[in-house]
Short mmCIF file of C-alpha atoms in Angstrom, two decimals:
data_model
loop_
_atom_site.label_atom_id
_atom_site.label_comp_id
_atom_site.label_asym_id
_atom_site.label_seq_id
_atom_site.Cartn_x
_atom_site.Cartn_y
_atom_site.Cartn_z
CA UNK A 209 11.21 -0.81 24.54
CA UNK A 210 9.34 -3.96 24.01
CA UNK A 211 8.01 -6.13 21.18
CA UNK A 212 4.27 -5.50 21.45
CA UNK A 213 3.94 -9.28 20.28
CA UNK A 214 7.03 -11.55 21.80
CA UNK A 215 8.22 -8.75 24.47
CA UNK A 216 11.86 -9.27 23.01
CA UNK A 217 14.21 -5.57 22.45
CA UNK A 218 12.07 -3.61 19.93
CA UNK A 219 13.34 -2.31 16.66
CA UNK A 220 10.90 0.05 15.74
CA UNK A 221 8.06 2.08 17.37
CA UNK A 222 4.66 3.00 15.93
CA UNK A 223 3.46 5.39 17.95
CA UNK A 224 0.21 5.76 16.05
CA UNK A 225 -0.81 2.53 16.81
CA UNK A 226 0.86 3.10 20.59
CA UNK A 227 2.68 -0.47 19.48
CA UNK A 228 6.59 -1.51 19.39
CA UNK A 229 7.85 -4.53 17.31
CA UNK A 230 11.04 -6.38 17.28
CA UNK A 231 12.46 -7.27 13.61
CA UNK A 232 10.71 -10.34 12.83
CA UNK A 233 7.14 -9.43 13.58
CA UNK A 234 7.60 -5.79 12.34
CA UNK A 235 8.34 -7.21 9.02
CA UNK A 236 4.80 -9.12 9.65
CA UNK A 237 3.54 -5.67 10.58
CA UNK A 238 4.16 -4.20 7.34
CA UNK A 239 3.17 -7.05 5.39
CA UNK A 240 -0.23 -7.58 7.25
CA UNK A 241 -0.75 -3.97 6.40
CA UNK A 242 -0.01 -4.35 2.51
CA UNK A 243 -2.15 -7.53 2.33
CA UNK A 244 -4.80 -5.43 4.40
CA UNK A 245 -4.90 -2.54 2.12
CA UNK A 246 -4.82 -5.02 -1.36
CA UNK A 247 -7.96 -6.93 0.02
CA UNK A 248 -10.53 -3.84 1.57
CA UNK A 249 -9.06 -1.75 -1.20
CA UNK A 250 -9.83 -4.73 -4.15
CA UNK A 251 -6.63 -3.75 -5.38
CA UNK A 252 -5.72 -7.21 -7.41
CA UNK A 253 -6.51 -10.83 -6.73
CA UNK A 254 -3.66 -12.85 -6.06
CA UNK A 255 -3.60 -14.65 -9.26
CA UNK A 256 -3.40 -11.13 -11.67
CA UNK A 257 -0.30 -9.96 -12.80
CA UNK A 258 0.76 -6.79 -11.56
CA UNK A 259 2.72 -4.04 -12.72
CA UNK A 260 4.79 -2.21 -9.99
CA UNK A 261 6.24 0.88 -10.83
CA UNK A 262 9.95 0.84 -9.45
CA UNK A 263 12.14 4.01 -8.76
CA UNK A 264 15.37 2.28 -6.93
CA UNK A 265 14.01 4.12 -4.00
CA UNK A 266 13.15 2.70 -0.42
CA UNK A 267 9.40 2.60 -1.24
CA UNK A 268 9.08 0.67 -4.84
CA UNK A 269 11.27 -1.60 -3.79
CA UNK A 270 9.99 -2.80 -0.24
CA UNK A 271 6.51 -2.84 -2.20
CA UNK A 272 8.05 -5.23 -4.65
CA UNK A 273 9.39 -7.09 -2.38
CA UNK A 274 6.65 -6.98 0.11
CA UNK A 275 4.16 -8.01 -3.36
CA UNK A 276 7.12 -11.06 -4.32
CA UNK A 277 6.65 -12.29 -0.23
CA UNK A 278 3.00 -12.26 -0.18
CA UNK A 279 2.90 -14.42 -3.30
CA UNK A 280 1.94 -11.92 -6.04
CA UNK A 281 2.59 -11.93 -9.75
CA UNK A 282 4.45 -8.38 -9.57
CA UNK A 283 6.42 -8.23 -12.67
CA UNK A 284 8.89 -4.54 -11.90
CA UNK A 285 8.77 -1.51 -14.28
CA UNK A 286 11.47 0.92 -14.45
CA UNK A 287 11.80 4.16 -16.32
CA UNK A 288 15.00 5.75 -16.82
CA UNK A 289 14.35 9.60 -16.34
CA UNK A 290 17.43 10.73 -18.01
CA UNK A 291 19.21 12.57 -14.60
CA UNK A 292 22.62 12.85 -14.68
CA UNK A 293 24.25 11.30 -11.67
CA UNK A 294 20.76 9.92 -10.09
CA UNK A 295 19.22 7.90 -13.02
CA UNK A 296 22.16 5.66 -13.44
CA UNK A 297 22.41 4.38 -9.72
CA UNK A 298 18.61 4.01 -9.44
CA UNK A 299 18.79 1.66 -12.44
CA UNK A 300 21.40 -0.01 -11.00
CA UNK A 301 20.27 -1.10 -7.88
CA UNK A 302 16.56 -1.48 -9.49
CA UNK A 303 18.36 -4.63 -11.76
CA UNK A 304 20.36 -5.83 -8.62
CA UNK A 305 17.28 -6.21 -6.74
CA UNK A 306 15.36 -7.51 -9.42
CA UNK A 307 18.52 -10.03 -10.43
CA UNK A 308 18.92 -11.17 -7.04
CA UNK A 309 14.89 -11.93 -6.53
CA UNK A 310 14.66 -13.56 -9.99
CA UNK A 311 11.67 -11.46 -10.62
CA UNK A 312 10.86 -10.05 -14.09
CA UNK A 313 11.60 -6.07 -14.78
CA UNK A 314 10.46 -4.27 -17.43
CA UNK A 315 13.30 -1.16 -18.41
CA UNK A 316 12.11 2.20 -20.62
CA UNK A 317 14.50 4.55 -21.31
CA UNK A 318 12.85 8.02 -21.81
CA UNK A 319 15.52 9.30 -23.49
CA UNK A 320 15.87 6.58 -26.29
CA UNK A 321 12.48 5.92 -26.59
CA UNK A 322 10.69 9.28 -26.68
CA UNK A 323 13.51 11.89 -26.90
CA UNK A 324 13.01 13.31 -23.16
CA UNK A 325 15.52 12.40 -20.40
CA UNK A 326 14.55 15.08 -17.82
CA UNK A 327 17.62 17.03 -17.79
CA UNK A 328 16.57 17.81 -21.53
CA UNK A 329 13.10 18.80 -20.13
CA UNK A 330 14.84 21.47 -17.87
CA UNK A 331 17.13 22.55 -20.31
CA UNK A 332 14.71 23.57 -22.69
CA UNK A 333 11.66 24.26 -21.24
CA UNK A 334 10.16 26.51 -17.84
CA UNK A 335 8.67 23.58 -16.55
CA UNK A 336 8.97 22.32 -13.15
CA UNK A 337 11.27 19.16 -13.17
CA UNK A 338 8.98 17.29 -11.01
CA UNK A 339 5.85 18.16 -12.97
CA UNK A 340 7.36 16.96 -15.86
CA UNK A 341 8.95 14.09 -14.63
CA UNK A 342 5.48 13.25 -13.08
CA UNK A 343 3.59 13.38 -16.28
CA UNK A 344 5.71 11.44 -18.10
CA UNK A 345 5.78 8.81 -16.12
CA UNK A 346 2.11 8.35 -15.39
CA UNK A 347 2.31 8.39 -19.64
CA UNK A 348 4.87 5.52 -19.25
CA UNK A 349 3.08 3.46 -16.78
CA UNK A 350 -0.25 3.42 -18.83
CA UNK A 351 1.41 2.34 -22.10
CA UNK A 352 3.44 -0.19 -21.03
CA UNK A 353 0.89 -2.00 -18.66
CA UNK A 354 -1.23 -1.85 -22.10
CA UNK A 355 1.47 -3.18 -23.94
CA UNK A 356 2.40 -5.97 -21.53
CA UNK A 357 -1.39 -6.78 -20.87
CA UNK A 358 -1.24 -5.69 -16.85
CA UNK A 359 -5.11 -4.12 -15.68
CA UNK A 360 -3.24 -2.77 -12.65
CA UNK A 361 -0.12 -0.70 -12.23
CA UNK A 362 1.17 -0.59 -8.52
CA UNK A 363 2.80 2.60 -7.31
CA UNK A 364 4.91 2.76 -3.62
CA UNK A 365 2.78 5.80 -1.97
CA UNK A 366 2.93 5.75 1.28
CA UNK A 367 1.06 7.18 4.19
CA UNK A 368 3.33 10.79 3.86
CA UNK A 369 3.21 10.64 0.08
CA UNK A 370 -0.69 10.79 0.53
CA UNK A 371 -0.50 12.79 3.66
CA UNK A 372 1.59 15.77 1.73
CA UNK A 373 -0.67 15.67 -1.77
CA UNK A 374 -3.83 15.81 0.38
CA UNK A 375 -2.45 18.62 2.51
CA UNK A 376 -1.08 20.79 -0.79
CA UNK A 377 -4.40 20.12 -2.03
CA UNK A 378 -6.57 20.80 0.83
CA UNK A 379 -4.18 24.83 1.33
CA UNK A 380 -4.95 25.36 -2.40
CA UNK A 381 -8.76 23.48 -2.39
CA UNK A 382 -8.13 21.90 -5.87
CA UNK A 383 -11.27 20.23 -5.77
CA UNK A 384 -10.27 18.09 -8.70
CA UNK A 385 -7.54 16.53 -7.49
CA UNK A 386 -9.47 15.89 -4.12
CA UNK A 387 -11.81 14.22 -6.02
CA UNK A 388 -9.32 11.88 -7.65
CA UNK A 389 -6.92 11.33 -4.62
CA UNK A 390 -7.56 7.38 -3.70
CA UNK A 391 -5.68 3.95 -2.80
CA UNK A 392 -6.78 3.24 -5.98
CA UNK A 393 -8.20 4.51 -9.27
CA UNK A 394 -10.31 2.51 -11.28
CA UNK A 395 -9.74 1.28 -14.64
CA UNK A 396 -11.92 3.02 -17.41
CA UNK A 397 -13.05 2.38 -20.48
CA UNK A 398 -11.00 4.99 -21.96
CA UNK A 399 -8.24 3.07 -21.90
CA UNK A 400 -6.55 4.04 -18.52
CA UNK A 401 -5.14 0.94 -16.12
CA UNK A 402 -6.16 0.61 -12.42
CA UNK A 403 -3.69 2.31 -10.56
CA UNK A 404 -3.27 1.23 -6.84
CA UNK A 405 -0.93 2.22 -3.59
CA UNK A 406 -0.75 -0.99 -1.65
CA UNK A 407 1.43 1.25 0.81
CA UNK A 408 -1.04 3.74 1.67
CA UNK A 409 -1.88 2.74 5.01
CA UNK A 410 2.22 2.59 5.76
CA UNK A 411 4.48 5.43 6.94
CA UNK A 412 7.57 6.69 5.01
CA UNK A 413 9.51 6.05 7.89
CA UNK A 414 8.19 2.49 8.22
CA UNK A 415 8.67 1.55 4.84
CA UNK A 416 12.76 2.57 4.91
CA UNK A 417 12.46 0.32 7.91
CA UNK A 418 11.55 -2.67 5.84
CA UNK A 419 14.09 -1.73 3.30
CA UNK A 420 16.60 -1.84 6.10
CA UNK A 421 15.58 -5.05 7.63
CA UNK A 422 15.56 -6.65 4.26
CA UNK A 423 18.23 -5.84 3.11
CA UNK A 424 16.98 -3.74 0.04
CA UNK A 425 19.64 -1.42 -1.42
CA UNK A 426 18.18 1.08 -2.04
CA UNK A 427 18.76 4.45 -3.29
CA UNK A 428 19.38 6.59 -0.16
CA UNK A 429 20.07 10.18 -2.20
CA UNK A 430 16.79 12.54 -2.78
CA UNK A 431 16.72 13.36 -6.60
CA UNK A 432 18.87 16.09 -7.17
CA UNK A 433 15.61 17.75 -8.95
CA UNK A 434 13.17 17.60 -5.64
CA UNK A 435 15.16 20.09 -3.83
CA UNK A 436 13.05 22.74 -2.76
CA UNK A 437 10.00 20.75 -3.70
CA UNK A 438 6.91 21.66 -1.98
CA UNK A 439 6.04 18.41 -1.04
CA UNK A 440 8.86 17.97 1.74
CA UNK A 441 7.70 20.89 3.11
CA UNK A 442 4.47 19.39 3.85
CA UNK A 443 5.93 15.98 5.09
CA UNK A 444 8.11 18.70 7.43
CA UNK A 445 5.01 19.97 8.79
CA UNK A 446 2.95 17.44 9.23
CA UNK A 447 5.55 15.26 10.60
CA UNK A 448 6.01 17.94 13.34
CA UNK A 449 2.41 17.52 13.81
CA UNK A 450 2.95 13.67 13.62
CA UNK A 451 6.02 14.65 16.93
CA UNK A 452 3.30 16.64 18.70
CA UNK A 453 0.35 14.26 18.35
CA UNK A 454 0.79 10.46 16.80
CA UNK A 455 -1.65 9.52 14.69
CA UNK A 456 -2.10 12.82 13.07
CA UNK A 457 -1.25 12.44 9.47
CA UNK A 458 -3.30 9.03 9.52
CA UNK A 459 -6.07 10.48 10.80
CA UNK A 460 -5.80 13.18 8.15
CA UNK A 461 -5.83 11.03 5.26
CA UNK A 462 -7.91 8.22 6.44
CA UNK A 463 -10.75 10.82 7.52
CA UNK A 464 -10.27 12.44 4.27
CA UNK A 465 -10.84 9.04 2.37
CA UNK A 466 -13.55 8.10 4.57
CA UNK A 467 -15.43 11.21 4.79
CA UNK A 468 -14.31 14.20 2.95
CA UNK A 469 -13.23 12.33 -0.58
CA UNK A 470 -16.80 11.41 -1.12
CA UNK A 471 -18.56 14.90 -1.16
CA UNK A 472 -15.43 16.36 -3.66
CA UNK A 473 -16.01 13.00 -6.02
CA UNK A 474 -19.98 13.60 -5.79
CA UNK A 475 -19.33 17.21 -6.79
CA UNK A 476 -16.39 16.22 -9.25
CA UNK A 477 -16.81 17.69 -13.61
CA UNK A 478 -17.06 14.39 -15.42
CA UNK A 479 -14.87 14.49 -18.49
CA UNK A 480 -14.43 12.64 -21.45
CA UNK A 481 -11.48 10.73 -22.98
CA UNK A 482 -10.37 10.53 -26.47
CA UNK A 483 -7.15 9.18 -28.20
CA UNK A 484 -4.23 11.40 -28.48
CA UNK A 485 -4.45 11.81 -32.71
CA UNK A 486 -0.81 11.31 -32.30
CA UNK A 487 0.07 8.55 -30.24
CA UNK A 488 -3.56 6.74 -29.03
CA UNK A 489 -2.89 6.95 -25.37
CA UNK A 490 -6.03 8.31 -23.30
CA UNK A 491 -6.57 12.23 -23.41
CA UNK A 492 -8.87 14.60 -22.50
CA UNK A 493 -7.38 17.07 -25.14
CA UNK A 494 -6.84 16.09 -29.04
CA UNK A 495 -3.02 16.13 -28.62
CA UNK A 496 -2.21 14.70 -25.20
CA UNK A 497 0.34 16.24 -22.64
CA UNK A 498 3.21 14.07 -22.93
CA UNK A 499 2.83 14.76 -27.08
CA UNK A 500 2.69 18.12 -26.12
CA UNK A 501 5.92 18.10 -23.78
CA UNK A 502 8.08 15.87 -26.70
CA UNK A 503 6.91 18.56 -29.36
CA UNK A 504 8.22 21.77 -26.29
CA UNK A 505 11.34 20.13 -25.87
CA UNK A 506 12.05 19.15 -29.97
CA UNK A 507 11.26 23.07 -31.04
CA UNK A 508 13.01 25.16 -28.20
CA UNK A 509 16.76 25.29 -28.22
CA UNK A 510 18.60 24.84 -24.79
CA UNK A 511 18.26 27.51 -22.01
CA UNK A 512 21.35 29.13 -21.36
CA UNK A 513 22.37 29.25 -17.68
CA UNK A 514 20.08 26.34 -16.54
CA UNK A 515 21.09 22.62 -16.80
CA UNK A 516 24.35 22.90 -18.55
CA UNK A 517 26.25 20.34 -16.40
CA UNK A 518 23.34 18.25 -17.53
CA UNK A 519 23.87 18.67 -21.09
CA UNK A 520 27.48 17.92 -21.05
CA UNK A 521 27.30 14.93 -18.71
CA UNK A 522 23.93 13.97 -21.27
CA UNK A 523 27.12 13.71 -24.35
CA UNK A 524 29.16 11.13 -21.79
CA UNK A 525 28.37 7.76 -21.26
CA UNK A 526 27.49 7.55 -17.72
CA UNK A 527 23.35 8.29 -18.47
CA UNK A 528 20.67 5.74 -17.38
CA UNK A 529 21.00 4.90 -21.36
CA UNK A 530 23.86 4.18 -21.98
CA UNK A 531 24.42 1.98 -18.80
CA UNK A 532 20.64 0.43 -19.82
CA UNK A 533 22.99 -1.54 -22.29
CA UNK B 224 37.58 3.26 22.23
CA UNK B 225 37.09 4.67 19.07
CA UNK B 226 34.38 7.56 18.96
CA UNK B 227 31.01 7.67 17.44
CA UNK B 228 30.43 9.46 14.08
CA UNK B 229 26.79 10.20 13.13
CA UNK B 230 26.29 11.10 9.33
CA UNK B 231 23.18 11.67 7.94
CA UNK B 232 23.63 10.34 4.44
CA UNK B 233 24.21 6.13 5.28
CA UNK B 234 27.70 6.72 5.14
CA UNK B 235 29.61 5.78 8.36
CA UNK B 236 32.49 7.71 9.47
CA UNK B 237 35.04 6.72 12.28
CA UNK B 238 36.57 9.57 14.54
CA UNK B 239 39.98 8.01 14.74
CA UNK B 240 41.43 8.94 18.05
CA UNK B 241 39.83 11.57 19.00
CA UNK B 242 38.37 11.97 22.74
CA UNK B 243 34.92 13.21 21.91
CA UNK B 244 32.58 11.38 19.80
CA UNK B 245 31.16 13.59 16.52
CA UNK B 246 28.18 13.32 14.88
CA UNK B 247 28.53 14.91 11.54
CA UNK B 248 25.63 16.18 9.54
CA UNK B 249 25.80 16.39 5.66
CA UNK B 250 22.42 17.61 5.06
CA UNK B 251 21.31 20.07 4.06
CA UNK B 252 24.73 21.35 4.79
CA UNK B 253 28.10 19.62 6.11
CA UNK B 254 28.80 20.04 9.89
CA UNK B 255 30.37 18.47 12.02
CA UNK B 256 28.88 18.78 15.94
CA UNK B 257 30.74 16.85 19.11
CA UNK B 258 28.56 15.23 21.56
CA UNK B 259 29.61 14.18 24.74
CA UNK B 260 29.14 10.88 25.69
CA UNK B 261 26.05 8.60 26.46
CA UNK B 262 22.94 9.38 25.25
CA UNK B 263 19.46 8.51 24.59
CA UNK B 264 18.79 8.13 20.42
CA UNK B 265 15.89 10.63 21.36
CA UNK B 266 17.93 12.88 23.36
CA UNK B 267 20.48 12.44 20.31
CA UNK B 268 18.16 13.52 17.76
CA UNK B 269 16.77 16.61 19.79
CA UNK B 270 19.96 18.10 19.97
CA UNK B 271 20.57 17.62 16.60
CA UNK B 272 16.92 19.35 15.99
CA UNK B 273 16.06 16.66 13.99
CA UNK B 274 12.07 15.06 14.01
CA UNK B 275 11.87 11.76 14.95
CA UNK B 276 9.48 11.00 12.58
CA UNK B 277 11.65 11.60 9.22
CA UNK B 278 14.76 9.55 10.27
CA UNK B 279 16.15 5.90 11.45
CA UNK B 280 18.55 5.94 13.61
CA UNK B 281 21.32 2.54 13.03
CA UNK B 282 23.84 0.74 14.45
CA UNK B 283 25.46 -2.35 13.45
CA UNK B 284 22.59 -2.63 11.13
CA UNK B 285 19.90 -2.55 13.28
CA UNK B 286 17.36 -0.38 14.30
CA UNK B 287 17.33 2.20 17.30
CA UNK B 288 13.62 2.83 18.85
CA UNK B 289 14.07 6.46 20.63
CA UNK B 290 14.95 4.63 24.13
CA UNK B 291 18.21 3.07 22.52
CA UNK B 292 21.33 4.53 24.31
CA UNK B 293 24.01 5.15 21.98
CA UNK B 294 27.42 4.93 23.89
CA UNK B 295 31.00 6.67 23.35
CA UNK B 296 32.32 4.36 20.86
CA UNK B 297 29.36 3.29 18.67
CA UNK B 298 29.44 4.28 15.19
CA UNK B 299 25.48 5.26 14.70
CA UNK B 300 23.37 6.41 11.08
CA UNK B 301 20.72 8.74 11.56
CA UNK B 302 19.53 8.15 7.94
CA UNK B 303 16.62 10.54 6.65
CA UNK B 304 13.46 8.52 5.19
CA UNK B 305 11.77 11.38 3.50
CA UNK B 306 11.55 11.84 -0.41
CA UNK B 307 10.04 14.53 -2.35
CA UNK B 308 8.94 15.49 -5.83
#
């Protein structure tokens, strides 16, 4: 297979866009794509600073990078999650990566800043690990970019992230959430930041593909918590849909944004924001969900027979905490 | 020559002496499967039932479009790009 621009070997194929690319101009691919996306979307001019939300995964990181190449001001956030055995690598190769780009990273500790690692969470609660972990890091991301002064918070989504959400969405028709999913969310007056997904427009597989090529070490592992999670059972599907018929899961989304987002936002509840009476963040109830989640996992003692590996590994050193230091 | 060893996790695994080249899978469950001999990286991944779509495939640290031939002696990562949650 050929380079669609220089005919040299190919390293990569995108079938979608029936194209091939050797190394060099795939990495200009991917970047032509995130500079694409950042300008029709309005994301951030190139001047703002910019708060990317890192994980250690393949995704944050090639966005990072990708934001550090194009010339932006992305300063890195991380949040330590509190996951035995997962948490602590992340963080690792999140400073590595950060150390060896000279680029500034912001680190929160859930744990030792708010009491909630997420092996806590499922220890004392009926929660869903990933629900959890979601809210309380959308909490996290609004604060901080606050704190720090950043208008825009930068997430890695890609194309299968936005793919799977729509498709859960669409088989349940929460017409909410359709109403809401977009490259990016606006800042509001209430006090939440612009959130954005520069990647959007790139597949998962493409953006492990820049990882690889530029040498990003990333974390390879899933999260021990995502097993089972529904949303790999979409990216299963639709990626056999994807095998069947390229182009599929961009056509999906892209119509969706295009065509189908507009009559659910039209139709969308407007609500209105207040300040949590405990801790000021944006809320649409008077004590907001992640107050709500610290106060569930302060009041109920552990569940026996679920997450006690995690509790005893939580008394060792080897947390995201304690290596944080 | 030294045999190919497939994993699925980026770790890279060497098959010693043996005559037939391995490819060993570690998700979602350890096995170990022999292949034998030349074969295309999409021909590979069929046979492991694997979608195209949700892995790389790697050797020497470089990427394998589905055309690649992977030959008795290569050590090759199929490494899965999909994350949940």
């Amino acid at each position: 297979m050929r380079c669609l621009k220089c005919r040299a070997d190919a390293c990569i194929e995108i079938r979608r866009h029936n194209a091939a690319y050797c190394e060099a101009h795939f990495v200009r691919f991917f970047l032509d794509q995130v500079e694409r996306a950042i300008r029709e979307e309005r994301m951030f001019d190139r001047d703002e600073p910019v708060l990317v939300a890192v994980s250690g995964g393949k995704d944050s990181l090639a966005l990072w990078d990708a934001l550090l190449d194009l010339g932006y001001r992305a300063t890195g956030l991380y949040i330590g999650l509190g996951i035995a055995g997962y948490s602590a690598p992340s963080q690792e190769k999140t400073e590595r990566f950060a150390k060896e780009r000279g680029a500034p990273l912001i680190v929160v500790d859930l744990a030792d800043e708010y009491g909630l690692g997420m092996d806590e969470v499922a220890r004392r609660t009926l929660r869903a690990p990933c629900s959890a972990c979601g809210l309380s890091k959308r909490y996290v991301f609004n604060r901080v970019a606050r704190e720090h002064g950043f208008r825009v918070v930068a997430t890695g989504h890609n194309l299968d992230d936005e793919a799977a959400t729509l498709f859960g969405n669409v088989l349940r028709w929460q017409t909410g959430y359709l109403a809401r999913q977009a490259p990016v969310l606006p800042e509001s007056e209430d006090g939440l930041v612009k959130k954005v997904k520069p990647l959007y427009r790139l597949a998962e597989r493409e953006t492990a593909a820049y990882a690889v090529l530029r040498g990003i070490d990333y974390i390879v592992d899933e999260c021990p918590n995502a097993q089972g999670a529904k949303s790999l059972l979409y990216k299963e599907a639709l990626n056999r849909l994807e095998e069947a018929s390229p182009g599929t899961k961009q056509s999906f989304l892209f119509g969706f944004l295009d065509r189908g987002r507009p009559i659910f936002e039209a139709a969308r509840e407007r609500v209105a924001f207040r300040q949590c009476v405990r801790c000021g963040q944006p809320t649409t109830t008077e004590v907001c969900a992640f107050c709500r989640l610290r106060d569930e996992v302060q009041q109920r003692p552990p569940r026996r027979g679920r997450g006690r590996r995690a509790g005893r590994r939580a008394v060792a050193p080897t947390s995201a905490a304690a290596s944080a230091e | 020559m030294e045999n190919a060893f497939v994993t699925i996790t980026g770790e890279l695994w060497w098959a010693g002496d043996g005559r037939v080249p391995k490819v060993i899978l570690r998700y979602p469950k350890y096995q170990e499967i022999e292949v034998a001999g030349r074969r295309r990286v999409a021909d590979l991944l069929r046979e492991l039932n694997l979608v195209p779509e949700a892995y790389l495939v790697i050797r020497d640290q470089r990427l394998l479009t589905r055309d690649a031939v992977v030959e008795e002696g290569d050590v090759v990562e199929v490494r899965p790009v999909i994350s949940g949650g």
